[in-house]
Amino acid sequence: MKKIIITSFILCCLAFISVAQTQDHQKLLKLDLGWEKALLESNVEFLNSLLAEDFVWVHNHASLIDGKEAVISKANRIQNGQADNTKGRVSRDQTVVILGKTGVVSGFTIVDRGPSPTTYHFMRTYAKVKGKYVLLANHTMAVPDEELKGK
């Protein structure tokens, strides 16, 4: 009888952990899509609440590195009338890996700035702080057209 109770308890704990992790996976996917939408719409409020104070964005081969201030400043300039040629951002093939309070979302984003879209491979690191995920780091690299032909 004691074995049955202990086994049942362990199974319940494992089920709870599995459900919690699935919920965090879904939460991170939704949050990551929110990041893409906020960039497209220059949503300063969302970006300000999502980005960690020490956020770092390494662009294509480190040719440009932005922090939180630069991302929000650009969004503010666009909101105040600066031209923005980005017409669309579509994510695909996202995967989520969670370890402790850190989650990584990776995949591809197709950014349409005309005349032809650019595909970026991305990896974003989210950290859970006080029960809320914040975006700590983002690394994006343009995928050369010749590499896309096989996909």
mmCIF file of C-alpha atoms in Angstrom:
data_model
loop_
_atom_site.group_PDB
_atom_site.id
_atom_site.type_symbol
_atom_site.label_atom_id
_atom_site.label_comp_id
_atom_site.label_asym_id
_atom_site.label_seq_id
_atom_site.Cartn_x
_atom_site.Cartn_y
_atom_site.Cartn_z
ATOM 1 C CA MET A 1 0.000 0.000 0.000
ATOM 2 C CA LYS A 2 2.849 2.357 0.904
ATOM 3 C CA LYS A 3 4.491 1.679 -2.478
ATOM 4 C CA ILE A 4 1.260 2.564 -4.314
ATOM 5 C CA ILE A 5 0.938 5.865 -2.438
ATOM 6 C CA ILE A 6 4.567 6.837 -3.101
ATOM 7 C CA THR A 7 4.338 5.837 -6.763
ATOM 8 C CA SER A 8 1.094 7.793 -7.168
ATOM 9 C CA PHE A 9 2.669 10.840 -5.525
ATOM 10 C CA ILE A 10 5.702 10.683 -7.823
ATOM 11 C CA LEU A 11 3.493 10.321 -10.914
ATOM 12 C CA CYS A 12 1.385 13.313 -9.845
ATOM 13 C CA CYS A 13 4.519 15.413 -9.359
ATOM 14 C CA LEU A 14 5.851 14.445 -12.788
ATOM 15 C CA ALA A 15 2.503 15.255 -14.392
ATOM 16 C CA PHE A 16 2.466 18.666 -12.685
ATOM 17 C CA ILE A 17 6.014 19.452 -13.858
ATOM 18 C CA SER A 18 5.137 18.389 -17.410
ATOM 19 C CA VAL A 19 2.031 20.609 -17.511
ATOM 20 C CA ALA A 20 3.945 23.576 -16.065
ATOM 21 C CA GLN A 21 6.731 23.190 -18.622
ATOM 22 C CA THR A 22 4.227 22.938 -21.495
ATOM 23 C CA GLN A 23 2.565 26.122 -20.263
ATOM 24 C CA ASP A 24 5.933 27.918 -20.184
ATOM 25 C CA HIS A 25 6.709 26.692 -23.722
ATOM 26 C CA GLN A 26 3.415 28.149 -24.943
ATOM 27 C CA LYS A 27 3.988 31.339 -22.942
ATOM 28 C CA LEU A 28 7.411 31.842 -24.524
ATOM 29 C CA LEU A 29 6.139 31.188 -28.054
ATOM 30 C CA LYS A 30 3.358 33.725 -27.544
ATOM 31 C CA LEU A 31 5.752 36.232 -26.013
ATOM 32 C CA ASP A 32 8.195 35.774 -28.870
ATOM 33 C CA LEU A 33 5.462 36.408 -31.441
ATOM 34 C CA GLY A 34 4.617 39.517 -29.410
ATOM 35 C CA TRP A 35 8.243 40.654 -29.798
ATOM 36 C CA GLU A 36 7.978 40.330 -33.572
ATOM 37 C CA LYS A 37 4.673 42.213 -33.628
ATOM 38 C CA ALA A 38 6.046 44.955 -31.349
ATOM 39 C CA LEU A 39 9.014 45.445 -33.682
ATOM 40 C CA LEU A 40 6.701 45.651 -36.696
ATOM 41 C CA GLU A 41 4.366 48.133 -34.999
ATOM 42 C CA SER A 42 7.088 49.985 -33.048
ATOM 43 C CA ASN A 43 5.137 49.296 -29.851
ATOM 44 C CA VAL A 44 7.240 51.218 -27.331
ATOM 45 C CA GLU A 45 5.172 50.199 -24.303
ATOM 46 C CA PHE A 46 5.428 46.465 -25.053
ATOM 47 C CA LEU A 47 9.142 46.684 -25.863
ATOM 48 C CA ASN A 48 9.840 48.601 -22.668
ATOM 49 C CA SER A 49 8.079 45.972 -20.539
ATOM 50 C CA LEU A 50 9.578 42.991 -22.394
ATOM 51 C CA LEU A 51 13.238 43.925 -22.580
ATOM 52 C CA ALA A 52 15.557 43.318 -19.637
ATOM 53 C CA GLU A 53 17.558 46.369 -18.558
ATOM 54 C CA ASP A 54 20.760 44.651 -19.767
ATOM 55 C CA PHE A 55 19.191 43.430 -23.044
ATOM 56 C CA VAL A 56 21.643 42.867 -25.885
ATOM 57 C CA TRP A 57 20.818 42.289 -29.569
ATOM 58 C CA VAL A 58 23.658 41.039 -31.720
ATOM 59 C CA HIS A 59 22.810 41.559 -35.375
ATOM 60 C CA ASN A 60 24.258 39.803 -38.388
ATOM 61 C CA HIS A 61 27.827 38.751 -37.515
ATOM 62 C CA ALA A 62 28.019 41.471 -34.819
ATOM 63 C CA SER A 63 27.997 44.238 -37.431
ATOM 64 C CA LEU A 64 25.577 46.024 -35.094
ATOM 65 C CA ILE A 65 24.856 45.518 -31.404
ATOM 66 C CA ASP A 66 21.834 47.182 -29.780
ATOM 67 C CA GLY A 67 20.715 47.471 -26.188
ATOM 68 C CA LYS A 68 17.301 48.233 -24.723
ATOM 69 C CA GLU A 69 17.756 51.988 -25.094
ATOM 70 C CA ALA A 70 18.574 51.734 -28.818
ATOM 71 C CA VAL A 71 15.587 49.465 -29.571
ATOM 72 C CA ILE A 72 13.149 51.718 -27.725
ATOM 73 C CA SER A 73 14.684 54.865 -29.200
ATOM 74 C CA LYS A 74 14.214 53.507 -32.736
ATOM 75 C CA ALA A 75 10.597 52.551 -31.994
ATOM 76 C CA ASN A 76 9.980 56.057 -30.605
ATOM 77 C CA ARG A 77 11.458 57.682 -33.727
ATOM 78 C CA ILE A 78 9.195 55.581 -35.953
ATOM 79 C CA GLN A 79 6.172 56.436 -33.802
ATOM 80 C CA ASN A 80 7.113 60.097 -34.227
ATOM 81 C CA GLY A 81 7.193 59.913 -38.019
ATOM 82 C CA GLN A 82 10.552 58.473 -39.056
ATOM 83 C CA ALA A 83 10.131 56.386 -42.203
ATOM 84 C CA ASP A 84 10.050 52.619 -41.699
ATOM 85 C CA ASN A 85 10.201 50.340 -44.709
ATOM 86 C CA THR A 86 9.395 47.107 -42.823
ATOM 87 C CA LYS A 87 6.169 45.719 -44.276
ATOM 88 C CA GLY A 88 6.026 42.373 -42.502
ATOM 89 C CA ARG A 89 7.672 39.953 -40.068
ATOM 90 C CA VAL A 90 6.732 36.272 -40.088
ATOM 91 C CA SER A 91 8.259 33.656 -37.791
ATOM 92 C CA ARG A 92 8.489 29.947 -38.574
ATOM 93 C CA ASP A 93 10.029 26.726 -37.277
ATOM 94 C CA GLN A 94 10.271 28.019 -33.700
ATOM 95 C CA THR A 95 11.615 25.724 -31.006
ATOM 96 C CA VAL A 96 11.671 26.318 -27.262
ATOM 97 C CA VAL A 97 14.144 24.958 -24.730
ATOM 98 C CA ILE A 98 13.749 25.699 -21.030
ATOM 99 C CA LEU A 99 16.282 25.093 -18.288
ATOM 100 C CA GLY A 100 15.377 26.379 -14.859
ATOM 101 C CA LYS A 101 14.290 29.999 -15.202
ATOM 102 C CA THR A 102 15.870 30.469 -18.633
ATOM 103 C CA GLY A 103 14.157 29.831 -21.952
ATOM 104 C CA VAL A 104 15.568 29.954 -25.462
ATOM 105 C CA VAL A 105 13.384 30.418 -28.521
ATOM 106 C CA SER A 106 15.018 29.855 -31.895
ATOM 107 C CA GLY A 107 13.762 29.731 -35.447
ATOM 108 C CA PHE A 108 13.498 31.855 -38.553
ATOM 109 C CA THR A 109 11.945 35.249 -39.206
ATOM 110 C CA ILE A 110 11.174 36.477 -42.703
ATOM 111 C CA VAL A 111 11.377 40.268 -42.761
ATOM 112 C CA ASP A 112 9.811 42.046 -45.722
ATOM 113 C CA ARG A 113 11.399 45.391 -46.417
ATOM 114 C CA GLY A 114 10.964 45.102 -50.189
ATOM 115 C CA PRO A 115 11.778 44.368 -52.898
ATOM 116 C CA SER A 116 12.603 40.853 -51.676
ATOM 117 C CA PRO A 117 12.269 39.514 -48.111
ATOM 118 C CA THR A 118 15.267 38.569 -45.988
ATOM 119 C CA THR A 119 15.247 35.426 -43.852
ATOM 120 C CA TYR A 120 16.961 35.644 -40.483
ATOM 121 C CA HIS A 121 17.914 32.797 -38.188
ATOM 122 C CA PHE A 122 17.360 33.909 -34.611
ATOM 123 C CA MET A 123 18.010 32.755 -31.079
ATOM 124 C CA ARG A 124 16.422 34.696 -28.220
ATOM 125 C CA THR A 125 17.098 34.122 -24.532
ATOM 126 C CA TYR A 126 14.350 34.826 -22.016
ATOM 127 C CA ALA A 127 14.889 34.912 -18.255
ATOM 128 C CA LYS A 128 12.105 34.491 -15.704
ATOM 129 C CA VAL A 129 12.324 37.331 -13.188
ATOM 130 C CA LYS A 130 9.738 37.613 -10.405
ATOM 131 C CA GLY A 131 7.451 35.201 -12.271
ATOM 132 C CA LYS A 132 7.606 37.096 -15.589
ATOM 133 C CA TYR A 133 9.753 36.337 -18.626
ATOM 134 C CA VAL A 134 11.904 39.175 -19.973
ATOM 135 C CA LEU A 135 13.956 39.149 -23.151
ATOM 136 C CA LEU A 136 17.610 39.206 -22.157
ATOM 137 C CA ALA A 137 19.385 38.542 -25.464
ATOM 138 C CA ASN A 138 18.669 38.236 -29.167
ATOM 139 C CA HIS A 139 21.029 37.067 -31.895
ATOM 140 C CA THR A 140 19.968 37.335 -35.521
ATOM 141 C CA MET A 141 21.818 36.397 -38.689
ATOM 142 C CA ALA A 142 20.684 36.847 -42.267
ATOM 143 C CA VAL A 143 20.517 33.510 -44.063
ATOM 144 C CA PRO A 144 22.152 33.684 -47.504
ATOM 145 C CA ASP A 145 19.748 32.899 -50.364
ATOM 146 C CA GLU A 146 21.835 29.917 -51.485
ATOM 147 C CA GLU A 147 21.323 28.276 -48.070
ATOM 148 C CA LEU A 148 17.535 28.703 -48.333
ATOM 149 C CA LYS A 149 17.222 26.788 -51.605
ATOM 150 C CA GLY A 150 17.379 23.404 -49.848
ATOM 151 C CA LYS A 151 14.625 24.287 -47.345
#
